[in-house]
GROMACS .gro file of C-alpha atoms in nm:
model
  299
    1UNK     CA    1  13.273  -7.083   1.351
    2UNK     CA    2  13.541  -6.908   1.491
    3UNK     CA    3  13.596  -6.519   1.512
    4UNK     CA    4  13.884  -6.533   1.254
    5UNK     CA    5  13.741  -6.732   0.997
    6UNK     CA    6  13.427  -6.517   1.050
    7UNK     CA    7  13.692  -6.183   0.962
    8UNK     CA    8  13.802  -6.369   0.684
    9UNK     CA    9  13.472  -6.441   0.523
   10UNK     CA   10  13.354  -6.074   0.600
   11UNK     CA   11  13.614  -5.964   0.430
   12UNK     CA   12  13.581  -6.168   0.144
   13UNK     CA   13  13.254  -6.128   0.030
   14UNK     CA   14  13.231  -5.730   0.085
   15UNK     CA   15  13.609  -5.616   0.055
   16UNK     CA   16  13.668  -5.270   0.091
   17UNK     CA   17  13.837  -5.052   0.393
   18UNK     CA   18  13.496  -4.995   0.569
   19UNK     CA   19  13.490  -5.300   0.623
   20UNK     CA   20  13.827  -5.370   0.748
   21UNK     CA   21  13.779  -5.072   1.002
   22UNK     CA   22  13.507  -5.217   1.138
   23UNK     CA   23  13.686  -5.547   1.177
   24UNK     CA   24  14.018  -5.428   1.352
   25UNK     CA   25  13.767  -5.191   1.588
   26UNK     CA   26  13.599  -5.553   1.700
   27UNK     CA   27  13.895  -5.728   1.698
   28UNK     CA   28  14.038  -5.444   1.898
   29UNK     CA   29  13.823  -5.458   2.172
   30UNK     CA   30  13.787  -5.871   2.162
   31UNK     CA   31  14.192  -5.852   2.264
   32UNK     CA   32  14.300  -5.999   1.914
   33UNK     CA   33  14.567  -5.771   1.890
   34UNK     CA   34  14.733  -5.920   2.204
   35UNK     CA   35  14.754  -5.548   2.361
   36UNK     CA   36  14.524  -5.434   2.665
   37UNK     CA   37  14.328  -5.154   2.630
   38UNK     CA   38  14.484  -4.829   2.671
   39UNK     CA   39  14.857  -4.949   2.633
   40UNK     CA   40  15.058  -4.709   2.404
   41UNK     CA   41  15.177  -5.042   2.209
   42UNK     CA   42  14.799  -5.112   2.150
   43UNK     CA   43  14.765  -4.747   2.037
   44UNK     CA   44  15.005  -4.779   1.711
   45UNK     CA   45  14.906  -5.124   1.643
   46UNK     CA   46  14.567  -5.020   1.588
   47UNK     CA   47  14.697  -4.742   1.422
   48UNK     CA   48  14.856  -4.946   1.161
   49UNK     CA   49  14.566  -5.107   1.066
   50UNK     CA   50  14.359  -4.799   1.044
   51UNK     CA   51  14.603  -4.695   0.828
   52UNK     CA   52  14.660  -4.985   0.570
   53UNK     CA   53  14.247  -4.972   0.553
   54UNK     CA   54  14.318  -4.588   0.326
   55UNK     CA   55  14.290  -4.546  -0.023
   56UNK     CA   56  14.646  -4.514  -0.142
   57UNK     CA   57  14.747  -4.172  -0.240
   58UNK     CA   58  14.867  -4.087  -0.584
   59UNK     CA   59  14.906  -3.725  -0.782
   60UNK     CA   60  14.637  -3.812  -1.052
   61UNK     CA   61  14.376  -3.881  -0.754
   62UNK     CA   62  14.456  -3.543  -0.569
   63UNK     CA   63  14.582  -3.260  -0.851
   64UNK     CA   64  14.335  -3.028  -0.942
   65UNK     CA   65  14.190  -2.989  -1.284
   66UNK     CA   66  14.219  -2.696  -1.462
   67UNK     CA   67  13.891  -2.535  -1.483
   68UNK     CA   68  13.889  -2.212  -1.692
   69UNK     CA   69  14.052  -2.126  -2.026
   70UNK     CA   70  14.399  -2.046  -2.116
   71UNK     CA   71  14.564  -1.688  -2.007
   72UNK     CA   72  14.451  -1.433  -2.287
   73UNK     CA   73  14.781  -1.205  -2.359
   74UNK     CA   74  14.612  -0.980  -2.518
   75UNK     CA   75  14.361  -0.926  -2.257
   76UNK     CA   76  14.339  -0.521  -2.278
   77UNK     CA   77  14.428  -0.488  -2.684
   78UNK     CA   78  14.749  -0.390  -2.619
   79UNK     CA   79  14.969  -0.725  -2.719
   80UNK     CA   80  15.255  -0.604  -2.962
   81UNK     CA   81  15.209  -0.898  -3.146
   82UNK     CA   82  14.866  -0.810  -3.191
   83UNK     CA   83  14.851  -0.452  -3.325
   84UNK     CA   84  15.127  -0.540  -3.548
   85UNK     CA   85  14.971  -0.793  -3.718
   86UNK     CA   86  14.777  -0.710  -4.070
   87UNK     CA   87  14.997  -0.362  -4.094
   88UNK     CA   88  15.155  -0.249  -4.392
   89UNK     CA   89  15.538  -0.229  -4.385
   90UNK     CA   90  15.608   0.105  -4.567
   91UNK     CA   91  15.949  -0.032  -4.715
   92UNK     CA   92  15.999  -0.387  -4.810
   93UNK     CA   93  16.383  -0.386  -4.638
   94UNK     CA   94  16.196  -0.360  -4.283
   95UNK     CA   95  16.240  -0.609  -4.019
   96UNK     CA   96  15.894  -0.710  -3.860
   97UNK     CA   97  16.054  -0.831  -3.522
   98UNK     CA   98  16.240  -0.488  -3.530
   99UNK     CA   99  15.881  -0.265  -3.538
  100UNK     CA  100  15.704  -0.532  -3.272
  101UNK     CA  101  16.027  -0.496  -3.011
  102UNK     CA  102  16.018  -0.087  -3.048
  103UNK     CA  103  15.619  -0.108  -2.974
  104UNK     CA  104  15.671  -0.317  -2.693
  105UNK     CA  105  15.619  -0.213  -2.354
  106UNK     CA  106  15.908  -0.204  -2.106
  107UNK     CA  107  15.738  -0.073  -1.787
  108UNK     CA  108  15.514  -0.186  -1.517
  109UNK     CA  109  15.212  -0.017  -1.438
  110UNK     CA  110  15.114  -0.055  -1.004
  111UNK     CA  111  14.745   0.033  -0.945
  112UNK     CA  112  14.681   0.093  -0.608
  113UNK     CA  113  14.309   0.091  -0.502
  114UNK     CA  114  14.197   0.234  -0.208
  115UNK     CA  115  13.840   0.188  -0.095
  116UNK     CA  116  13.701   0.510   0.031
  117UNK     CA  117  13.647   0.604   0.416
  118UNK     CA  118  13.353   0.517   0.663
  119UNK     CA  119  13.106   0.802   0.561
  120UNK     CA  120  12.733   0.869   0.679
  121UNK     CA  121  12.484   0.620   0.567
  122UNK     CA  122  12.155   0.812   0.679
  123UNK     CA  123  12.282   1.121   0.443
  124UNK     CA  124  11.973   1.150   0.174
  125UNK     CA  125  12.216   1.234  -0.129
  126UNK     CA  126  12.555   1.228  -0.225
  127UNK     CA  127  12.618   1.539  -0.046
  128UNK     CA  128  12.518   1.446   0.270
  129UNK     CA  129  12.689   1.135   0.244
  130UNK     CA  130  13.019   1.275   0.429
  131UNK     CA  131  13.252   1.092   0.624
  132UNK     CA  132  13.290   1.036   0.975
  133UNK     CA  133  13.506   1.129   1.223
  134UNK     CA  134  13.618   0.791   1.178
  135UNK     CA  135  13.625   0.775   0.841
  136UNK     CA  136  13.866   1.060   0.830
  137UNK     CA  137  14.086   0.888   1.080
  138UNK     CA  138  14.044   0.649   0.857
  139UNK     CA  139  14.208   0.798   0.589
  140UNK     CA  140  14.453   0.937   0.754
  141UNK     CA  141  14.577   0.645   0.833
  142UNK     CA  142  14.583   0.516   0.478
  143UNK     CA  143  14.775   0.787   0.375
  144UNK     CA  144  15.045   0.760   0.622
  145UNK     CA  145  15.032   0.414   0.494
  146UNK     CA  146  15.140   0.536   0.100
  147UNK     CA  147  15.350   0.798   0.231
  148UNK     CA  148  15.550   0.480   0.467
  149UNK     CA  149  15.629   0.257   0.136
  150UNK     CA  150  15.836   0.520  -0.001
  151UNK     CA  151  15.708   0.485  -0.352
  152UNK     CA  152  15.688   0.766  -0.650
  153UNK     CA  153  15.343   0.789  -0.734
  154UNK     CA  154  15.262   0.943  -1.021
  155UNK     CA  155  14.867   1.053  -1.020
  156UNK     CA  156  14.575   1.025  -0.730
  157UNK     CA  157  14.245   0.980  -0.877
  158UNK     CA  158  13.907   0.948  -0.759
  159UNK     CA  159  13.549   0.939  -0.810
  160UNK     CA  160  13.371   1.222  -0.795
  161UNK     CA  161  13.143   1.124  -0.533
  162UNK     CA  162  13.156   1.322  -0.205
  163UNK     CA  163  13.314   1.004   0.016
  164UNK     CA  164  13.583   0.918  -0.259
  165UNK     CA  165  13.656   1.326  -0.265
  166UNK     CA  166  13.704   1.391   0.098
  167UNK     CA  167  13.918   1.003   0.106
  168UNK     CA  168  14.143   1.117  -0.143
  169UNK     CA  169  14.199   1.485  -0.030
  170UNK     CA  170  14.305   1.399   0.350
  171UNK     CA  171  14.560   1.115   0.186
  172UNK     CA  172  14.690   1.368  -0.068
  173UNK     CA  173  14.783   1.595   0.261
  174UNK     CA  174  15.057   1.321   0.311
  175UNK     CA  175  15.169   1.294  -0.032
  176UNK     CA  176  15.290   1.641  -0.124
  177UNK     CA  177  15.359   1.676  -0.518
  178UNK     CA  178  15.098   1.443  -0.628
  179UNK     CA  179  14.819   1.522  -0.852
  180UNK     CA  180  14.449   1.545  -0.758
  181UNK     CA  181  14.225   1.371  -1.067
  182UNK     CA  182  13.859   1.354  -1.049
  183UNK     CA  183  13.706   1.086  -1.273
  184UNK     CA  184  13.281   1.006  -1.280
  185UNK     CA  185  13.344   0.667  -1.408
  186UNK     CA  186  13.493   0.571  -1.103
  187UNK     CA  187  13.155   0.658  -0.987
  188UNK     CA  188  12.978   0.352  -0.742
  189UNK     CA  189  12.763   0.122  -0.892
  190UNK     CA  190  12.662  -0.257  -0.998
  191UNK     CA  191  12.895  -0.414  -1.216
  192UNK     CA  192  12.729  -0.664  -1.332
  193UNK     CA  193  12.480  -0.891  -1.173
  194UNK     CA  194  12.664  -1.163  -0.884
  195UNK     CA  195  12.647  -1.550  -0.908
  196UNK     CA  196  12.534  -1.665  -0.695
  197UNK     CA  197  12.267  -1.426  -0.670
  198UNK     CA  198  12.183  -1.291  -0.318
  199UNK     CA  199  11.804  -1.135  -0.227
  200UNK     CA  200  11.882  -0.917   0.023
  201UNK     CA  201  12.107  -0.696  -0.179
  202UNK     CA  202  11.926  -0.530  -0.433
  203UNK     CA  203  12.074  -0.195  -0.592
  204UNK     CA  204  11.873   0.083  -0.755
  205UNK     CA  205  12.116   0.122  -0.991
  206UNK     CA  206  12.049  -0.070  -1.328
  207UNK     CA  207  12.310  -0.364  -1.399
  208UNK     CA  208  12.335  -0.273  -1.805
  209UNK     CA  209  12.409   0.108  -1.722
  210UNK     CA  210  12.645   0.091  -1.419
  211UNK     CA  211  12.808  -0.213  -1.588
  212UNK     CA  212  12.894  -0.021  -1.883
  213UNK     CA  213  13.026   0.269  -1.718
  214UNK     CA  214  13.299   0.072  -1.470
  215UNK     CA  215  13.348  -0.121  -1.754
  216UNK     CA  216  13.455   0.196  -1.960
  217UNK     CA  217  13.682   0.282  -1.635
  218UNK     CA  218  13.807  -0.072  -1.663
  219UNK     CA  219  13.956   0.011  -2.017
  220UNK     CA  220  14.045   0.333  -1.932
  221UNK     CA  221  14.251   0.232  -1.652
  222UNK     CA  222  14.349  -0.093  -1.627
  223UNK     CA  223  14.603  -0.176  -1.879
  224UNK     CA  224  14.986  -0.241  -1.964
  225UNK     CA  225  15.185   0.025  -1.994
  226UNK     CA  226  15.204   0.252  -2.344
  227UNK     CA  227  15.570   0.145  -2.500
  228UNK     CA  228  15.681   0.524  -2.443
  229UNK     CA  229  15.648   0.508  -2.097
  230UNK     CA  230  16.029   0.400  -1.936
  231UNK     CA  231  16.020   0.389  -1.654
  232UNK     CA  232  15.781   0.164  -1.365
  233UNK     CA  233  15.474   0.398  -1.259
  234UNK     CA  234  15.271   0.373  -0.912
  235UNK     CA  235  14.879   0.530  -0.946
  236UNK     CA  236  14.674   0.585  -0.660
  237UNK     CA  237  14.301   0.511  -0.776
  238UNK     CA  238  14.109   0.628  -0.455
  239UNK     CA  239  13.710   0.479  -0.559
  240UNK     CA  240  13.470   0.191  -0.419
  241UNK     CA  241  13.427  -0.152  -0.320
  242UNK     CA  242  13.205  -0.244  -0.614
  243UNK     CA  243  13.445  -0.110  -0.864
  244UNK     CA  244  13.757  -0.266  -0.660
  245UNK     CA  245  13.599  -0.599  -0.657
  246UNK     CA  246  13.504  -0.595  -1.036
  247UNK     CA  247  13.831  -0.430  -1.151
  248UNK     CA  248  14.015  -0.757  -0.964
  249UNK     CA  249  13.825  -0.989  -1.130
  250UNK     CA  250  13.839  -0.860  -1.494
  251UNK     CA  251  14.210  -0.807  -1.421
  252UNK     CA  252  14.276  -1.156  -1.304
  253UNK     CA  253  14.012  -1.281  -1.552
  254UNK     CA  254  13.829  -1.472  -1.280
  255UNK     CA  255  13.423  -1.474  -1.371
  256UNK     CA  256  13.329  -1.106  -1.288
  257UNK     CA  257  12.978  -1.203  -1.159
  258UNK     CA  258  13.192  -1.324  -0.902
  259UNK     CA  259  13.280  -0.943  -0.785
  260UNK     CA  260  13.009  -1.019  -0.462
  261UNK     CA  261  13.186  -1.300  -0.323
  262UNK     CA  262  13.435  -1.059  -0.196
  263UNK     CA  263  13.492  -0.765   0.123
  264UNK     CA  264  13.662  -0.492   0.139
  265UNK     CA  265  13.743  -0.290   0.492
  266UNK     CA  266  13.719   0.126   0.412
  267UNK     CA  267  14.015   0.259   0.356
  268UNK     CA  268  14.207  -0.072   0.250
  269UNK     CA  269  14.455  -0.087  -0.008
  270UNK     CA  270  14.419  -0.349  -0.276
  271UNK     CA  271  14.785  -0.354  -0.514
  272UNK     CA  272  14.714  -0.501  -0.879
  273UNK     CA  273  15.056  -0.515  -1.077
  274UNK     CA  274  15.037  -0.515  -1.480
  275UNK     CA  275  15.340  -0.630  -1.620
  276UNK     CA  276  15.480  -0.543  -2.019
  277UNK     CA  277  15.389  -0.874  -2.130
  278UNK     CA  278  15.019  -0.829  -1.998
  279UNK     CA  279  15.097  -1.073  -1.668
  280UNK     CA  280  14.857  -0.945  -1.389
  281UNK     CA  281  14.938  -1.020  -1.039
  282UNK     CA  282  14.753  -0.872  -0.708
  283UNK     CA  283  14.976  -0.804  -0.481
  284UNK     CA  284  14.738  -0.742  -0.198
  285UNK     CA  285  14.360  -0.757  -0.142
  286UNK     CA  286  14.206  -0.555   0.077
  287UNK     CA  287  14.506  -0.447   0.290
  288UNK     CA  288  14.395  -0.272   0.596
  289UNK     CA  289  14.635  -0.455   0.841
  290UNK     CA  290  14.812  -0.090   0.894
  291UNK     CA  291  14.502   0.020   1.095
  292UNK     CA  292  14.447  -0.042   1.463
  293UNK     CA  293  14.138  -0.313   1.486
  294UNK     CA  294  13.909  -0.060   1.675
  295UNK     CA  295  13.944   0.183   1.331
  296UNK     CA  296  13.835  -0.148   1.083
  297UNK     CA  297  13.447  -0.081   0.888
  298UNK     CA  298  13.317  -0.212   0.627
  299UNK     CA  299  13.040   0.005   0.538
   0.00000   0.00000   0.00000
């Protein structure tokens, strides 16, 4: 039987591109192509047969699925639509749409997280838990950083614990005017227990009381603006990579057991912008692109 009908029976009884790729490689090097070896012309011919032996392409057979549930407006109980439903009107002559536009908020709210310094790992409490003379470089740099995009920020708050402190006092040196708050539900912790779970991190702290507290400085925090604020604000929230990572998640309602998948460099800036209608967009993750790489930790 010759080679050809041989192709052609191979090919009918099994089908299929793996086949046909295996076919125009033998017929390749048996010559059939009428090329030798090597030749450019040989090159695309083969080429073109490689090619016709792909699955076609089409949009259904490469688009991705959505996978998760629909955006929830009313995310942080703030929707105008939402409190406004179920109220009493005190006079019959007033216009619903009138009361939900002047409870509507108008600004945007820009959260800036930074993750504290490089501090001292071997300290035996808070205390002694300092940073290092890197750390304070560190932050330094950071807030040179917020002092370089010319922004008006409104408030600096941190958690009380010692790194956080010392972070946020060496940035405030470089924003003059800007309030010092100390908050102890910014306080480090475990969220919430990751997926998928990892053995070799284990935290003291107890999932069901940490999770509650950064949950409470979720709330407290993260949200839309109030409808009498008027103008845009910038906040500096100066805490930890635990709370970073969770806040990002329940802001961009990804699965917050997902909060371990991600790293954060000390002293990194991670941008989450809230917009009136409840849109939530992060701006940037972990920004620490402003620091020279022999001054990048993650620790």
């Amino acid at each position: 039987m010759s080679y050809r009908k041989t192709l052609k029976l191979i090919c009918g009884f099994a089908g299929g591109s793996a086949v046909l790729f295996a076919a125009a490689a033998a017929a390749d090097s048996r010559g059939y192509f009428g090329e030798q070896r090597g030749e450019t012309a040989g090159r695309w011919s083969r080429f073109t047969v490689l090619q016709a032996a792909q699955p076609a392409w089409t949009p259904a057979s490469h688009t991705p699925a959505p996978t998760g549930h629909a955006w929830d407006f009313n995310w942080d109980k703030r929707d105008p639509s939402a409190l406004s439903n179920g109220k009493k009107k005190e006079r019959a002559t007033e216009d619903p749409s009138s009361e939900q536009d002047n409870g509507k908020p108008k600004a945007t709210r820009n959260i800036l997280l930074i993750r504290h310094s490089q501090y001292n790992l071997s300290g035996n409490n808070d205390k002694e838990r300092i940073l290092t003379p890197l750390g304070r470089e560190q932050a330094e740099l950071t807030g040179q950083r917020l002092a370089a995009l010319g922004l008006k920020y409104d408030v600096l708050i941190h958690s009380s614990m010692t790194r956080a402190t010392e972070t946020a006092n060496i940035i405030s040196k470089h924003l003059p005017g800007v309030d010092l708050v100390s908050c102890d539900l910014l306080r480090e912790g475990a969220p919430i227990e990751p997926v998928p779970p990892v053995t070799h991190w284990k935290p003291d702290a107890v999932y069901h009381e940490d999770g509650a507290r950064i949950e409470a400085a979720f709330r407290r925090y993260i949200h839309r603006a109030d409808p009498t604020q008027k103008e845009d604000s910038y906040e500096i929230i100066v805490c930890h990579a635990n709370v970073i990572r969770y806040f990002v998640c329940r802001a961009l309602q990804f699965p917050p057991e997902g909060w371990l998948r991600m790293g954060l460099n000390n002293g990194s800036i991670t941008w989450l912008t809230i917009r009136p209608s409840g849109r939530v967009a992060l701006r940037t993750m972990g920004d620490s692109g402003f620091m020279p790489p022999d001054k990048l930790t993650r620790t």
